[in-house]
XYZ file of C-alpha atoms in Angstrom:
766
model
C 4.870 19.154 -11.349
C 1.809 17.898 -12.252
C 1.475 15.221 -9.452
C -1.754 13.045 -9.642
C -4.448 13.557 -7.296
C -6.387 10.416 -7.398
C -8.274 10.871 -4.206
C -9.802 14.420 -5.481
C -10.636 12.454 -8.700
C -12.585 10.061 -6.804
C -14.384 12.610 -5.222
C -15.016 15.150 -8.087
C -16.748 12.130 -9.862
C -19.273 11.076 -7.419
C -19.999 14.598 -7.026
C -20.376 15.673 -10.803
C -23.573 16.780 -11.897
C -22.816 15.871 -15.682
C -21.710 12.006 -14.834
C -22.677 8.557 -15.964
C -20.711 6.015 -13.680
C -20.643 2.451 -13.678
C -19.931 1.262 -10.195
C -19.593 -1.555 -7.661
C -20.527 -1.368 -4.308
C -17.563 -1.667 -2.063
C -16.787 -4.758 -0.481
C -14.003 -6.528 1.777
C -11.262 -7.838 -0.283
C -11.065 -11.548 -0.671
C -8.864 -13.495 2.060
C -6.165 -15.076 0.416
C -6.572 -18.892 -0.320
C -4.789 -21.014 2.390
C -1.386 -21.262 1.273
C -1.133 -18.358 -0.990
C 0.072 -14.960 -1.122
C -1.627 -12.117 0.241
C -2.405 -9.722 3.223
C -5.416 -10.120 5.668
C -7.577 -7.142 5.332
C -11.053 -6.300 6.323
C -11.376 -2.957 5.205
C -14.216 -1.751 3.296
C -14.314 1.780 1.696
C -17.144 3.953 2.339
C -17.778 5.032 -0.985
C -18.334 3.321 -4.131
C -15.922 1.595 -6.601
C -15.964 3.038 -10.077
C -15.043 1.358 -13.166
C -15.890 3.496 -15.928
C -17.127 7.277 -16.012
C -18.555 9.319 -18.848
C -18.405 13.096 -17.969
C -19.537 16.302 -19.607
C -17.186 18.693 -19.830
C -16.881 21.825 -21.786
C -13.305 22.416 -21.272
C -12.591 18.989 -23.018
C -12.316 18.531 -26.486
C -15.637 18.041 -27.993
C -17.638 18.693 -24.549
C -16.871 15.234 -23.224
C -14.483 13.205 -21.252
C -14.411 9.202 -20.793
C -12.349 7.738 -17.999
C -11.797 3.902 -17.016
C -10.482 2.388 -13.780
C -8.648 -0.711 -13.086
C -6.944 -1.827 -9.770
C -3.676 -3.540 -11.567
C -0.759 -1.627 -12.926
C 1.443 -1.425 -15.749
C 4.972 -2.568 -15.513
C 5.796 -2.055 -18.300
C 3.961 -4.536 -20.287
C 1.428 -2.389 -21.957
C -1.567 -3.045 -19.936
C -2.579 0.163 -19.754
C -2.800 0.541 -23.740
C -4.714 -2.968 -24.063
C -7.251 -2.304 -21.213
C -7.854 1.463 -22.856
C -8.270 -0.754 -26.008
C -10.749 -2.616 -24.533
C -12.995 0.039 -22.696
C -12.773 1.990 -25.964
C -14.047 -0.596 -28.224
C -16.985 -1.399 -26.150
C -17.644 2.298 -25.464
C -17.209 3.423 -29.084
C -14.639 6.333 -27.887
C -11.116 7.148 -29.615
C -8.233 5.470 -27.521
C -6.803 8.824 -27.476
C -9.760 10.060 -25.676
C -9.796 7.562 -23.093
C -8.043 8.244 -19.704
C -7.304 4.898 -18.028
C -6.499 5.344 -14.382
C -4.581 2.198 -12.740
C -3.688 1.036 -9.273
C -4.216 4.291 -7.197
C -6.012 3.049 -3.761
C -8.403 5.763 -3.720
C -9.325 5.513 -7.088
C -9.391 2.450 -8.720
C -11.105 -1.061 -7.273
C -9.377 -3.310 -5.227
C -8.480 -6.448 -7.692
C -5.735 -7.684 -5.735
C -1.962 -7.626 -6.794
C -0.707 -7.684 -10.299
C 0.472 -11.392 -10.682
C 0.220 -14.096 -12.681
C -0.688 -12.382 -15.973
C -4.145 -12.145 -14.820
C -4.677 -8.170 -15.896
C -6.362 -9.080 -19.418
C -7.164 -12.300 -18.577
C -9.406 -11.840 -15.401
C -9.627 -8.300 -14.509
C -10.500 -6.683 -17.926
C -13.671 -8.371 -17.785
C -15.717 -6.498 -15.421
C -13.929 -3.433 -17.139
C -15.631 -4.472 -20.573
C -18.948 -5.063 -19.073
C -18.984 -1.747 -17.225
C -17.894 0.054 -20.683
C -20.864 -1.674 -22.424
C -23.476 -0.968 -19.639
C -22.432 2.630 -20.432
C -22.655 2.414 -24.004
C -25.967 0.894 -24.032
C -27.627 3.421 -21.413
C -26.164 6.206 -23.419
C -27.552 4.989 -26.545
C -31.247 4.915 -24.849
C -31.032 7.858 -23.835
C -30.559 9.056 -27.259
C -33.433 6.880 -28.671
C -35.717 8.198 -26.014
C -35.026 11.871 -26.709
C -35.322 11.536 -30.534
C -38.279 9.063 -30.305
C -36.748 6.342 -32.127
C -35.384 2.646 -31.210
C -32.086 2.209 -30.525
C -31.292 0.030 -33.101
C -31.695 2.694 -35.402
C -28.930 4.295 -34.230
C -25.061 4.282 -34.652
C -22.485 5.311 -32.683
C -18.917 6.288 -33.277
C -16.074 8.116 -31.385
C -18.606 9.071 -28.885
C -21.113 10.451 -31.150
C -24.591 9.112 -31.883
C -26.228 9.285 -35.231
C -29.220 8.008 -36.543
C -28.240 5.138 -39.031
C -30.268 7.077 -42.080
C -27.151 9.006 -43.508
C -30.088 11.157 -44.813
C -30.680 12.421 -40.896
C -27.880 15.014 -39.614
C -29.046 14.990 -35.878
C -26.408 14.311 -33.395
C -25.566 13.801 -30.128
C -22.428 13.871 -28.272
C -21.545 12.066 -24.961
C -21.712 15.251 -23.274
C -25.032 16.135 -24.046
C -26.460 12.943 -23.145
C -25.070 12.887 -19.740
C -25.151 16.736 -19.086
C -27.130 18.012 -16.218
C -27.690 14.566 -14.472
C -26.052 12.219 -12.378
C -26.185 8.443 -12.768
C -24.651 5.254 -11.289
C -25.204 1.909 -12.593
C -24.549 -1.283 -10.744
C -22.076 -3.095 -12.357
C -23.074 -6.048 -13.910
C -22.066 -9.565 -12.146
C -22.171 -11.539 -15.270
C -21.727 -11.189 -19.314
C -24.925 -12.545 -20.056
C -26.790 -9.626 -18.044
C -24.867 -7.131 -20.503
C -25.056 -6.522 -24.517
C -21.566 -7.163 -25.204
C -20.221 -6.219 -28.765
C -19.166 -9.030 -30.937
C -15.813 -10.009 -31.578
C -16.359 -9.939 -35.498
C -17.469 -6.131 -35.123
C -14.155 -5.198 -33.380
C -12.085 -2.093 -34.731
C -9.989 -1.452 -31.573
C -9.352 -4.704 -30.117
C -6.647 -6.413 -32.266
C -5.454 -3.335 -33.789
C -1.853 -2.463 -33.613
C -2.383 0.856 -31.214
C 0.570 2.656 -30.098
C 1.318 2.558 -26.360
C -0.560 5.466 -24.679
C 2.275 5.538 -22.077
C 5.370 6.227 -24.236
C 4.614 10.228 -25.270
C 4.989 11.465 -21.593
C 7.989 9.031 -21.094
C 9.695 10.271 -24.248
C 8.956 13.694 -23.478
C 10.156 13.740 -20.153
C 6.532 14.393 -18.447
C 6.352 12.928 -14.976
C 5.887 9.292 -15.298
C 8.269 7.508 -12.767
C 8.125 7.831 -9.230
C 12.041 8.653 -9.144
C 10.921 11.991 -10.585
C 8.485 12.759 -7.730
C 8.846 16.097 -6.200
C 6.560 17.423 -3.486
C 6.680 20.546 -1.331
C 9.465 20.547 1.763
C 10.564 17.056 0.787
C 13.806 15.944 2.366
C 15.943 12.943 1.219
C 16.506 9.586 3.393
C 18.822 6.873 3.082
C 18.378 3.372 4.923
C 21.371 1.503 6.676
C 20.434 -2.215 6.745
C 21.569 -4.754 8.987
C 25.034 -7.158 8.398
C 22.785 -10.228 7.293
C 22.157 -9.085 3.493
C 19.031 -10.917 1.830
C 17.788 -12.709 4.881
C 14.557 -12.212 6.776
C 13.889 -15.172 8.935
C 15.801 -16.757 12.411
C 15.801 -15.303 15.756
C 18.384 -13.008 15.296
C 15.932 -10.680 13.061
C 14.969 -7.113 14.591
C 17.345 -7.885 17.357
C 20.784 -7.136 15.972
C 21.436 -3.539 16.633
C 23.994 -2.415 19.531
C 23.955 1.236 19.022
C 23.780 4.094 16.654
C 26.319 6.897 17.158
C 24.249 10.378 15.848
C 27.033 12.375 16.870
C 28.956 10.681 14.182
C 26.803 12.404 11.676
C 26.134 15.715 13.703
C 28.735 17.924 12.029
C 27.389 17.097 8.311
C 25.536 19.449 6.253
C 21.582 19.079 5.596
C 20.188 18.966 9.038
C 20.699 15.358 9.319
C 18.223 13.599 11.326
C 18.949 9.824 12.496
C 15.806 7.854 12.895
C 16.135 4.238 14.565
C 13.434 2.028 15.291
C 14.366 -1.789 16.223
C 16.921 -2.446 13.581
C 15.498 -0.019 11.184
C 17.507 2.607 10.689
C 17.560 5.754 8.611
C 18.975 9.371 7.949
C 17.219 12.319 6.256
C 18.687 15.247 4.946
C 17.856 18.369 2.901
C 19.484 17.036 -0.204
C 20.375 13.655 -1.564
C 23.717 13.453 -1.851
C 23.602 14.980 1.849
C 21.789 11.631 2.899
C 24.038 9.278 1.298
C 27.119 10.828 2.661
C 25.303 10.769 6.335
C 24.312 7.098 5.506
C 28.250 6.167 4.697
C 29.510 7.925 7.995
C 26.718 6.915 10.648
C 28.884 4.673 13.209
C 26.541 1.597 13.855
C 27.418 -1.429 16.076
C 25.802 -4.892 15.255
C 25.756 -7.972 16.928
C 27.383 -11.196 15.213
C 24.746 -12.919 13.275
C 24.748 -16.788 12.906
C 26.315 -17.417 9.492
C 24.084 -17.868 6.266
C 22.827 -21.071 4.880
C 25.673 -22.776 2.837
C 24.468 -22.719 -0.579
C 27.160 -23.880 -2.563
C 25.712 -27.444 -3.647
C 22.234 -25.668 -3.904
C 20.570 -29.047 -4.619
C 21.436 -30.528 -1.157
C 20.632 -27.260 0.394
C 17.081 -27.478 -0.664
C 16.546 -31.093 -0.196
C 17.915 -31.006 3.570
C 15.243 -27.776 4.177
C 12.354 -29.545 6.410
C 9.491 -29.890 4.668
C 5.629 -30.773 4.220
C 5.038 -33.429 1.847
C 1.747 -32.402 -0.617
C 0.245 -34.861 -2.941
C -0.983 -33.144 -5.907
C -2.131 -35.875 -8.317
C -1.944 -39.645 -8.545
C -3.287 -41.181 -11.545
C -2.290 -45.346 -12.077
C 0.373 -47.557 -10.749
C 3.590 -45.212 -10.987
C 5.649 -48.015 -9.095
C 4.517 -50.789 -11.371
C 6.502 -49.379 -14.411
C 9.979 -50.474 -12.689
C 10.480 -53.115 -15.372
C 9.456 -50.819 -18.274
C 12.076 -51.045 -20.968
C 13.246 -47.563 -20.705
C 13.691 -45.820 -17.191
C 15.169 -42.590 -16.648
C 15.536 -40.672 -13.008
C 16.934 -37.100 -13.308
C 17.236 -34.264 -10.937
C 17.528 -30.659 -12.208
C 18.279 -27.459 -10.390
C 17.367 -23.921 -10.615
C 19.541 -21.211 -9.350
C 18.671 -18.192 -7.111
C 17.932 -15.206 -9.374
C 17.616 -11.735 -8.861
C 14.572 -9.543 -10.416
C 17.713 -7.007 -11.527
C 15.628 -3.939 -11.768
C 18.197 -1.632 -13.342
C 16.497 1.310 -11.730
C 16.977 1.004 -7.846
C 13.473 1.039 -5.727
C 12.351 4.581 -4.954
C 9.397 6.091 -3.211
C 8.156 9.626 -1.871
C 6.237 9.351 1.625
C 4.110 12.252 3.600
C 2.957 11.551 6.946
C 1.024 14.477 8.307
C -2.234 15.291 10.320
C -2.513 11.538 10.937
C -2.588 10.723 6.990
C -0.383 8.997 4.990
C 0.467 9.415 1.405
C 2.621 7.127 -0.542
C 4.020 7.860 -4.406
C 4.910 4.120 -4.945
C 6.362 1.811 -7.648
C 4.601 -1.050 -6.137
C 3.112 -4.055 -8.163
C 0.543 -4.410 -5.174
C -1.250 -1.278 -4.215
C -3.867 -2.270 -1.980
C -1.711 -5.288 -0.483
C 1.059 -2.555 0.615
C -1.847 -0.032 1.887
C -2.678 -2.925 4.198
C 0.888 -3.637 5.067
C 1.762 0.001 5.888
C -1.435 -0.066 8.270
C 0.324 -2.948 9.995
C 3.562 -0.587 10.258
C 1.743 2.602 11.546
C -1.393 1.688 12.363
C -2.921 4.689 11.124
C -6.148 2.844 9.633
C -6.387 1.824 5.793
C -8.706 4.731 5.029
C -5.716 7.215 6.274
C -3.485 5.739 3.869
C -3.334 6.478 0.001
C -1.188 4.833 -2.253
C -0.506 7.042 -5.464
C 1.084 4.404 -7.917
C 3.614 5.708 -10.459
C 6.076 3.843 -12.807
C 8.830 2.493 -11.779
C 11.639 0.233 -13.097
C 10.370 -3.603 -14.270
C 10.499 -6.360 -11.918
C 8.014 -8.967 -13.249
C 7.818 -10.313 -9.286
C 8.344 -8.685 -6.053
C 11.924 -6.422 -5.928
C 12.010 -4.013 -3.363
C 9.267 -1.285 -4.560
C 7.217 -2.052 -1.287
C 9.955 -1.983 1.133
C 11.230 1.459 0.280
C 7.567 2.997 0.603
C 7.824 1.452 4.276
C 11.544 3.231 4.975
C 10.040 6.517 3.305
C 6.831 6.055 5.670
C 8.484 5.735 8.429
C 11.242 8.450 7.996
C 8.448 10.786 7.036
C 6.766 9.802 10.415
C 9.475 10.539 12.500
C 10.791 13.909 10.821
C 7.504 15.583 9.868
C 8.263 16.036 6.359
C 7.816 14.416 2.951
C 10.721 12.476 2.654
C 12.013 10.734 -0.614
C 14.123 7.362 -0.305
C 15.878 5.602 -3.071
C 17.742 2.542 -2.372
C 21.423 2.016 -3.483
C 22.605 -0.416 -6.030
C 24.075 -2.889 -3.401
C 20.938 -2.547 -0.951
C 18.481 -3.622 -4.329
C 20.954 -6.434 -5.248
C 21.037 -7.744 -1.955
C 17.823 -7.250 -0.187
C 15.261 -7.673 -3.084
C 13.286 -11.086 -2.507
C 14.884 -13.416 -4.941
C 13.647 -15.694 -7.602
C 13.922 -18.732 -5.572
C 16.119 -21.876 -6.399
C 14.165 -24.704 -7.259
C 14.563 -28.777 -6.958
C 13.140 -31.056 -9.027
C 13.329 -34.880 -9.234
C 11.876 -36.920 -11.969
C 11.328 -40.374 -12.921
C 9.828 -41.431 -16.063
C 9.539 -44.509 -18.065
C 8.475 -45.513 -21.735
C 7.094 -49.037 -22.733
C 8.694 -50.627 -25.983
C 6.887 -48.945 -28.459
C 7.770 -45.694 -27.257
C 4.802 -44.755 -25.610
C 4.666 -42.767 -22.183
C 4.125 -45.228 -19.561
C 4.749 -43.133 -16.075
C 5.749 -39.651 -14.594
C 6.894 -39.442 -10.982
C 7.513 -35.618 -10.044
C 8.797 -33.925 -7.112
C 9.403 -30.626 -6.546
C 10.676 -28.390 -3.893
C 10.441 -24.333 -3.696
C 11.754 -22.559 -0.922
C 10.076 -19.323 -1.134
C 7.105 -17.180 0.466
C 6.099 -13.302 -0.227
C 8.829 -11.915 1.511
C 7.105 -9.879 4.374
C 8.004 -6.169 4.381
C 11.628 -5.324 5.838
C 10.094 -2.469 7.741
C 7.832 -4.719 9.725
C 10.412 -7.298 10.337
C 13.414 -4.754 11.284
C 10.647 -2.708 13.758
C 9.677 -5.835 15.227
C 5.885 -5.481 14.207
C 6.214 -9.077 13.045
C 8.696 -11.888 13.817
C 10.930 -13.030 12.141
C 9.521 -16.672 11.808
C 9.936 -18.839 8.485
C 6.625 -19.221 6.457
C 5.657 -21.727 4.504
C 3.552 -20.982 1.185
C 2.224 -23.266 -1.206
C 3.632 -21.851 -4.101
C 5.446 -24.485 -5.717
C 3.050 -26.481 -7.582
C 2.585 -23.660 -10.641
C 2.699 -26.167 -13.916
C 3.892 -28.931 -11.740
C 1.605 -31.526 -13.941
C 3.310 -32.126 -17.526
C 1.317 -31.534 -20.512
C 2.235 -34.735 -22.017
C -0.060 -38.213 -21.702
C 1.505 -40.316 -19.540
C -0.324 -43.847 -18.702
C 0.815 -43.308 -14.660
C 1.518 -39.818 -13.060
C 2.445 -38.908 -9.557
C 2.717 -35.454 -9.021
C 3.945 -34.388 -5.091
C 5.155 -30.831 -4.167
C 7.500 -30.368 -0.910
C 6.180 -26.759 0.815
C 9.118 -25.507 2.490
C 10.258 -22.276 3.691
C 12.707 -20.035 2.457
C 16.578 -20.419 2.815
C 16.910 -16.900 2.326
C 14.738 -13.866 1.309
C 12.606 -15.033 -1.634
C 9.018 -14.621 -3.178
C 8.016 -14.463 -6.695
C 9.857 -13.966 -10.003
C 8.652 -14.391 -13.513
C 7.096 -17.646 -14.185
C 6.860 -18.585 -10.543
C 7.885 -22.172 -10.020
C 6.397 -22.921 -13.580
C 9.645 -22.004 -15.333
C 12.029 -24.531 -13.520
C 9.062 -27.054 -13.579
C 8.722 -27.007 -17.097
C 12.820 -26.935 -17.569
C 12.231 -30.136 -15.946
C 9.116 -31.625 -17.946
C 10.438 -30.388 -21.267
C 13.875 -31.777 -21.020
C 12.635 -35.199 -19.843
C 10.097 -35.502 -22.693
C 13.131 -34.490 -24.883
C 15.600 -37.257 -23.107
C 12.552 -39.728 -23.744
C 12.115 -39.222 -27.421
C 16.047 -39.730 -27.944
C 15.746 -43.006 -25.878
C 12.532 -43.698 -28.412
C 14.396 -43.084 -31.445
C 11.665 -40.276 -31.938
C 12.054 -37.229 -33.728
C 11.572 -34.407 -30.563
C 8.730 -32.471 -32.148
C 6.749 -35.655 -33.534
C 7.140 -37.221 -30.168
C 5.830 -34.446 -28.247
C 2.760 -34.026 -30.510
C 2.125 -37.696 -30.262
C 1.593 -37.575 -26.732
C -0.369 -34.032 -26.407
C -4.275 -34.290 -26.193
C -4.654 -30.307 -26.202
C -5.855 -29.419 -29.732
C -4.468 -25.950 -29.560
C -1.228 -27.105 -28.059
C -0.838 -29.510 -31.184
C -1.780 -26.321 -33.615
C 0.451 -24.165 -31.648
C 3.390 -26.653 -31.678
C 2.838 -27.922 -35.185
C 2.821 -24.001 -36.705
C 5.969 -22.864 -34.440
C 8.182 -26.250 -36.078
C 6.839 -25.184 -39.186
C 7.939 -21.443 -39.082
C 11.524 -22.402 -37.818
C 11.461 -25.139 -40.663
C 11.928 -27.847 -38.402
C 13.352 -31.074 -40.142
C 12.487 -34.111 -38.711
C 15.350 -36.608 -38.106
C 18.035 -33.840 -38.516
C 20.283 -33.988 -35.813
C 23.080 -31.198 -34.536
C 26.678 -31.708 -34.047
C 26.079 -33.887 -31.275
C 29.766 -33.292 -29.619
C 31.680 -32.978 -33.270
C 32.660 -29.742 -34.068
C 31.992 -28.311 -37.514
C 34.272 -26.717 -39.894
C 33.870 -23.384 -37.852
C 35.478 -25.035 -34.826
C 32.027 -24.904 -33.275
C 29.239 -27.077 -32.007
C 25.669 -26.352 -33.320
C 22.255 -27.405 -32.322
C 18.648 -27.118 -32.213
C 16.023 -27.387 -29.274
C 12.200 -27.173 -28.801
C 9.839 -26.821 -26.023
C 6.305 -26.206 -25.309
C 4.544 -25.397 -21.909
C 1.364 -23.775 -20.930
C 1.621 -21.596 -17.788
C -0.584 -23.300 -15.379
C -0.905 -20.870 -12.057
C -2.790 -20.043 -8.843
C -4.037 -22.584 -6.229
C -3.601 -25.917 -7.469
C -5.024 -27.359 -10.117
C -5.187 -23.634 -11.116
C -5.801 -22.302 -14.442
C -4.013 -21.613 -17.753
C -2.599 -18.415 -19.150
C -1.295 -18.460 -22.897
C -0.045 -21.880 -24.497
C 3.834 -20.997 -25.930
C 6.755 -23.097 -28.073
C 10.065 -22.183 -28.537
C 12.476 -23.361 -31.387
C 16.161 -22.080 -30.699
C 19.177 -22.277 -32.505
C 22.841 -21.925 -30.672
C 26.409 -22.892 -31.285
C 29.008 -23.509 -28.691
C 32.540 -22.818 -28.458
C 33.807 -25.889 -27.031
C 37.066 -24.552 -25.916
C 35.660 -21.335 -23.892
C 31.984 -22.809 -23.410
C 30.522 -19.848 -24.751
C 26.927 -19.988 -25.899
C 25.894 -17.722 -28.817
C 21.852 -17.991 -29.481
C 21.644 -17.590 -33.100
C 17.621 -17.662 -33.893
C 14.633 -17.942 -31.549
C 11.182 -18.762 -32.903
C 8.431 -18.357 -30.353
C 5.092 -19.185 -31.151
C 2.208 -18.203 -28.601
C -1.848 -18.584 -28.310
C -3.205 -15.769 -26.703
C -6.574 -16.356 -27.615
C -7.862 -13.206 -28.370
C -4.991 -10.544 -28.980
C -5.711 -7.154 -27.704
C -2.874 -5.513 -29.087
C -0.931 -7.519 -31.508
C 2.174 -5.204 -31.113
C 1.554 -5.431 -27.189
C 1.836 -8.814 -27.496
C 4.937 -9.387 -29.681
C 6.568 -6.791 -27.200
C 6.123 -8.832 -24.095
C 7.371 -11.949 -25.965
C 10.481 -9.951 -27.170
C 10.902 -9.151 -23.386
C 9.923 -12.561 -22.090
C 12.882 -13.934 -24.589
C 15.440 -11.369 -23.658
C 14.912 -12.083 -20.113
C 15.018 -15.642 -20.124
C 17.956 -15.912 -22.274
C 19.579 -13.951 -19.672
C 18.203 -15.973 -16.396
C 19.319 -19.333 -18.899
C 22.807 -18.374 -19.954
C 24.051 -16.032 -17.025
C 22.225 -15.411 -13.860
C 22.569 -17.019 -10.626
C 23.159 -15.047 -7.276
C 26.213 -15.706 -5.220
C 26.211 -16.212 -1.532
C 28.963 -16.158 1.571
C 28.937 -16.396 5.101
C 26.647 -13.136 5.379
C 23.887 -13.921 2.866
C 23.978 -12.330 -0.892
C 26.995 -11.730 -2.118
C 26.154 -10.450 -5.338
C 26.268 -6.656 -5.004
C 26.580 -4.936 -8.320
C 26.266 -5.629 -11.722
C 30.067 -7.083 -12.142
C 28.801 -9.578 -9.750
C 25.442 -10.090 -11.197
C 25.805 -9.760 -15.136
C 22.576 -9.581 -17.499
C 22.528 -9.846 -21.027
C 23.240 -7.240 -23.203
C 22.251 -5.990 -26.559
C 25.073 -7.377 -28.234
C 24.148 -10.893 -27.325
C 20.332 -10.823 -28.320
C 19.483 -13.036 -31.366
C 16.655 -12.293 -33.725
C 13.177 -13.124 -32.491
C 10.822 -14.361 -34.460
C 7.099 -14.112 -33.043
C 4.331 -16.324 -34.233
C 0.829 -15.352 -33.408
C -2.253 -17.880 -33.397
C -5.232 -16.256 -34.875
C -7.731 -16.729 -32.104
C -10.003 -13.643 -32.142
C -12.884 -15.921 -31.099
C -11.575 -17.142 -28.040
C -11.073 -15.374 -24.660
C -8.229 -13.763 -24.287
C -5.323 -15.364 -21.958
C -2.889 -13.735 -19.748
C 0.204 -13.244 -21.949
C 2.898 -11.341 -19.490
C 4.937 -14.449 -18.356
C 3.711 -17.619 -20.804
C 6.219 -16.884 -23.428
C 9.347 -17.234 -20.534
C 8.271 -20.740 -19.739
C 9.276 -22.794 -22.291
C 12.589 -21.196 -22.635
C 15.002 -23.040 -20.269
C 14.043 -26.638 -21.691
C 14.485 -25.402 -25.499
C 18.163 -24.157 -24.477
C 19.037 -27.000 -22.708
C 17.429 -29.130 -25.572
C 19.414 -27.436 -28.028
C 22.675 -27.704 -26.302
C 22.237 -31.462 -26.099
C 21.722 -31.513 -29.993
C 24.901 -29.651 -30.056
C 27.237 -31.084 -27.617
C 25.736 -34.542 -27.068
C 25.233 -34.017 -23.295
C 22.260 -33.268 -21.076
C 22.273 -29.948 -18.856
C 20.273 -30.509 -15.982
C 21.219 -27.454 -14.050
C 21.107 -23.478 -14.874
C 22.516 -21.145 -16.079
C 24.350 -22.554 -18.961
C 27.421 -20.342 -18.066
C 30.810 -21.018 -20.200
C 32.013 -22.489 -16.758
C 28.995 -25.100 -16.579
C 29.467 -25.802 -20.194
C 33.237 -26.536 -19.926
C 32.572 -28.744 -16.617
C 29.761 -30.548 -18.347
C 31.877 -31.106 -21.691
C 34.596 -32.424 -19.449
C 32.998 -35.214 -17.797
C 33.088 -38.452 -19.045
C 30.671 -39.115 -21.765
C 27.475 -41.050 -20.067
C 26.465 -44.377 -20.693
C 23.889 -44.857 -23.832
C 21.873 -47.943 -21.973
C 18.051 -47.562 -21.507
C 18.323 -47.416 -17.685
C 21.081 -44.623 -18.141
């Protein structure tokens, strides 16, 4: 098996006799801002961080190789391809000739976790500078060798030639670096580097085929699930009887006894490992480990009942919280006599990342070192966490990042790495651990439930007067289960400041008050695509739709009249035009058509604003959605989605479209179907029957509109298109049924329940 060896690759680059490297002096990673997720680590590696390398290599095609390194990982979003395009553009090499290395702790820079759609928007910037620096140095060498000015040369596909077509001289990159080892210090600012003008781009902006697909299509090693190492054994874990709960005095203190003799007769040289409440079994074959896991006799203490989450709004509201005022402009209270005042509560459910492949990892603990083949989203953070667990020193821990099932948040990918590491250390052999489906479903950190209380007011002319918004988001970064179960960290609830993403609405209100109530998790919860921004935008854009209705205004026109962002206005206008929006045309509003169904259309707009408040924006996005409802069954059919997105500079149009399609598909599933069920023990959703996700037959046509902004900076596209989705669906449901929906998911049962209620009053203070 052709396993990657990033440490060897990195060491070889630093000693290569014919290499041009662009490097950064190693520094301690930035500490997480107060209230933000992250692991505190003072580790500084003792070798430079490499961003771009050009090597002389006689065995390579053309006699040279080019490599680029980024600390983020590709979660199936296509950033491996997009980052390669950025480097290839500046370095003037074919994308197919560039080797893109992502996420390995011993080969790539520490650029933090892959979150918040920041890979292109933020971490690509130093990579672009590094490629430009390498290009300029190579051009200068060729110019000196020929005794000409660098601006008289042209560069294509890694070959330098005189601009004069009659001059046949040529030097390829391998010849320009042969026999010398050069390191350039990475420029800290774009102004220090001659970057290629966007008008001259030939690679960035082109629809380049995904570079990761061929290996996956032909069965080459890509996924962590397929890793096999010599001497590898197989492990399974036994979790405690409080599924999905990671806070409380009982955490790490539940185990009474483990009867190792209960599996001693099983084949496979079964070994049982117990540390605190952590229990694992190891055997020679996978099916033997699974049989031992099921047969092992374990006694647990009774645990306190889980929080009752049947009434989610009440449970979240009752959870102790710390009030944090984010923004206050004008006098919100002074609008109490406004002609139109609305007060609404919006509720978002607990949801899963629902990774179709259960998490998997392989760990090899030997000679005081640990190597982990991982599907993690956070390689450098995971290394620090594993050091907290095993206390080896981060310099003795290597995370080799492999592909895994998509998560778009934090599933059990890190937890299973710690499981494998503990088992490998205990049995003295490499151990592969793959979770069972029920373990992944029950123990992955959930996308948290969320509560939004909103009050808004209009004046007599239909202008927005006031917006009073309060959000509660009971979540943190979900410490590694192994740290909690072994007692390495206490099971105390932690409070982070993660509920403020996109808490400020995009519309112009004369007065605004925005409050976040920071609160600890009720169950194990972390971030999921859109973090708190998606539910908050659900509230923002449902409220603006209701205000438009109260003002007797068209929903699109009303939004446009209260937006100040020129790019938002242009996007919403273009999306509405693409969808064929007709002002003043209403849907069924509760009256079935000739086909017996209710038909409606909805619109929503949002810009994803993330990171520590006030944060910064990623891409702009807008939805127009068409749907129908069967009033008898309550079943919703989505018939068309038009999504407009302003991503700034588009590195790969196909890649962005794929991202948007993925966002839409997942958002539809989350809005129509997905909700975690709980019982007295904790998470009760154990399998796909208990947690259904959308199927291919229910996916509608998706029309994607990309705004042409190639002269603007690239914006994060990984999450933005999901943010307006819930409000667009809820607004379309109102257009179809005449009823407002304030709580997701919009399941058939939920739709029937809303339709069965008495029609609400139509007065201005409803």
